[in-house]
Amino acid sequence: MEDQDFLLFIKKIKEHTSIDLALYKEAQMKRRLTTLRMKRGYNTFISFFEAMMKDKELFYEFLDRMTINVSEFWRNPNRWELVEQKFIPEMLKRNRRLKIWSAACSTGEEPYTLAMILAEQGALAETSLHATDIDDGALEKARKGMYLDRSVRDVPANYVKKYFKQDGLMFHVSDELKKSVKFQKQNLLVDTFDSGYDLIVCRNVIIYFTEEAKHVLYQKFAKALKPGGLLFVGSTEQIFSPGQYDLEAAETFFYRKKGV
């Protein structure tokens, strides 16, 4: 009965939101959502679903739990140093007008990290910087650009001074950075992607999908990149046999589209 309850929940969610929970690893997803359901006092997934359809805040909490909005600026700093010191300068030598996408951007730390790097290299104003996520609540926080002090702990001190305004424990992203990022809602598994990107950053999200869903996503990302463009993935998301997607390893967790 419990399995049928969850399967019906998956079916209802897909019918009403286009979110296909069947494409996520079931054990992890079910465990997280069971914890939330019980915390909110619902004995079944169907009663939880019905409540979500009436309560927007509960639905946003479901999305937040489903998407695991854990993000911070300069997450894995040595990887971002590669972006800053190697890859962006290489791209700018070829073309000053870059097109960059932060996919599954959560609450905005990642695209704002990109914006800081671009601003330091005098390329922010000419760059098209997109950021997307499935969670309206996360996007709202991203647009506000307000973060707790712990979120900026890995940001270089000179960047904190230049691009943030501190107010107690909160750090406010500068208007220059906020104006530079275009935030939009997007379901990676359903929606079509734009194309011609120099860089796509999608980190610590793909790990939650099934192998079949990962395969589809890597194909879509590869098609969205321009020849020579880079896909930057998370530290637990190494792509095995990248050649099947017309990609090749550029550095650890960076994959370049063939063709240049």
Coordinates of C-alpha atoms in Angstrom, one line a residue, residues 18-24 66 134 186-193 205-206 208-210 212-218 220-221:
S18 CA 5.2 18.5 -15.2
I19 CA 7.8 17.4 -12.6
D20 CA 8.6 13.8 -13.2
L21 CA 9.8 12.4 -9.9
A22 CA 10.3 9.0 -11.6
L23 CA 13.4 10.5 -13.2
Y24 CA 15.0 11.0 -9.7
M66 CA 13.1 17.9 -3.8
I134 CA 12.7 24.8 -11.1
Q186 CA 13.0 26.1 -15.9
N187 CA 12.5 22.3 -15.7
L188 CA 15.7 20.8 -17.0
L189 CA 14.1 17.4 -17.7
V190 CA 11.2 18.8 -19.7
D191 CA 12.0 22.2 -21.2
T192 CA 14.0 22.9 -24.3
F193 CA 17.4 24.6 -24.0
V205 CA 22.1 18.4 -9.2
I206 CA 22.6 15.6 -11.8
Y208 CA 20.0 13.0 -8.0
F209 CA 18.7 11.8 -11.3
T210 CA 18.4 8.2 -12.7
E212 CA 18.5 7.4 -18.1
A213 CA 17.7 11.0 -17.1
K214 CA 21.4 11.8 -16.8
H215 CA 22.0 10.5 -20.3
V216 CA 19.2 12.7 -21.7
L217 CA 20.5 15.8 -19.8
Y218 CA 24.1 15.4 -21.0
K220 CA 20.8 18.3 -24.2
F221 CA 23.7 20.2 -22.5

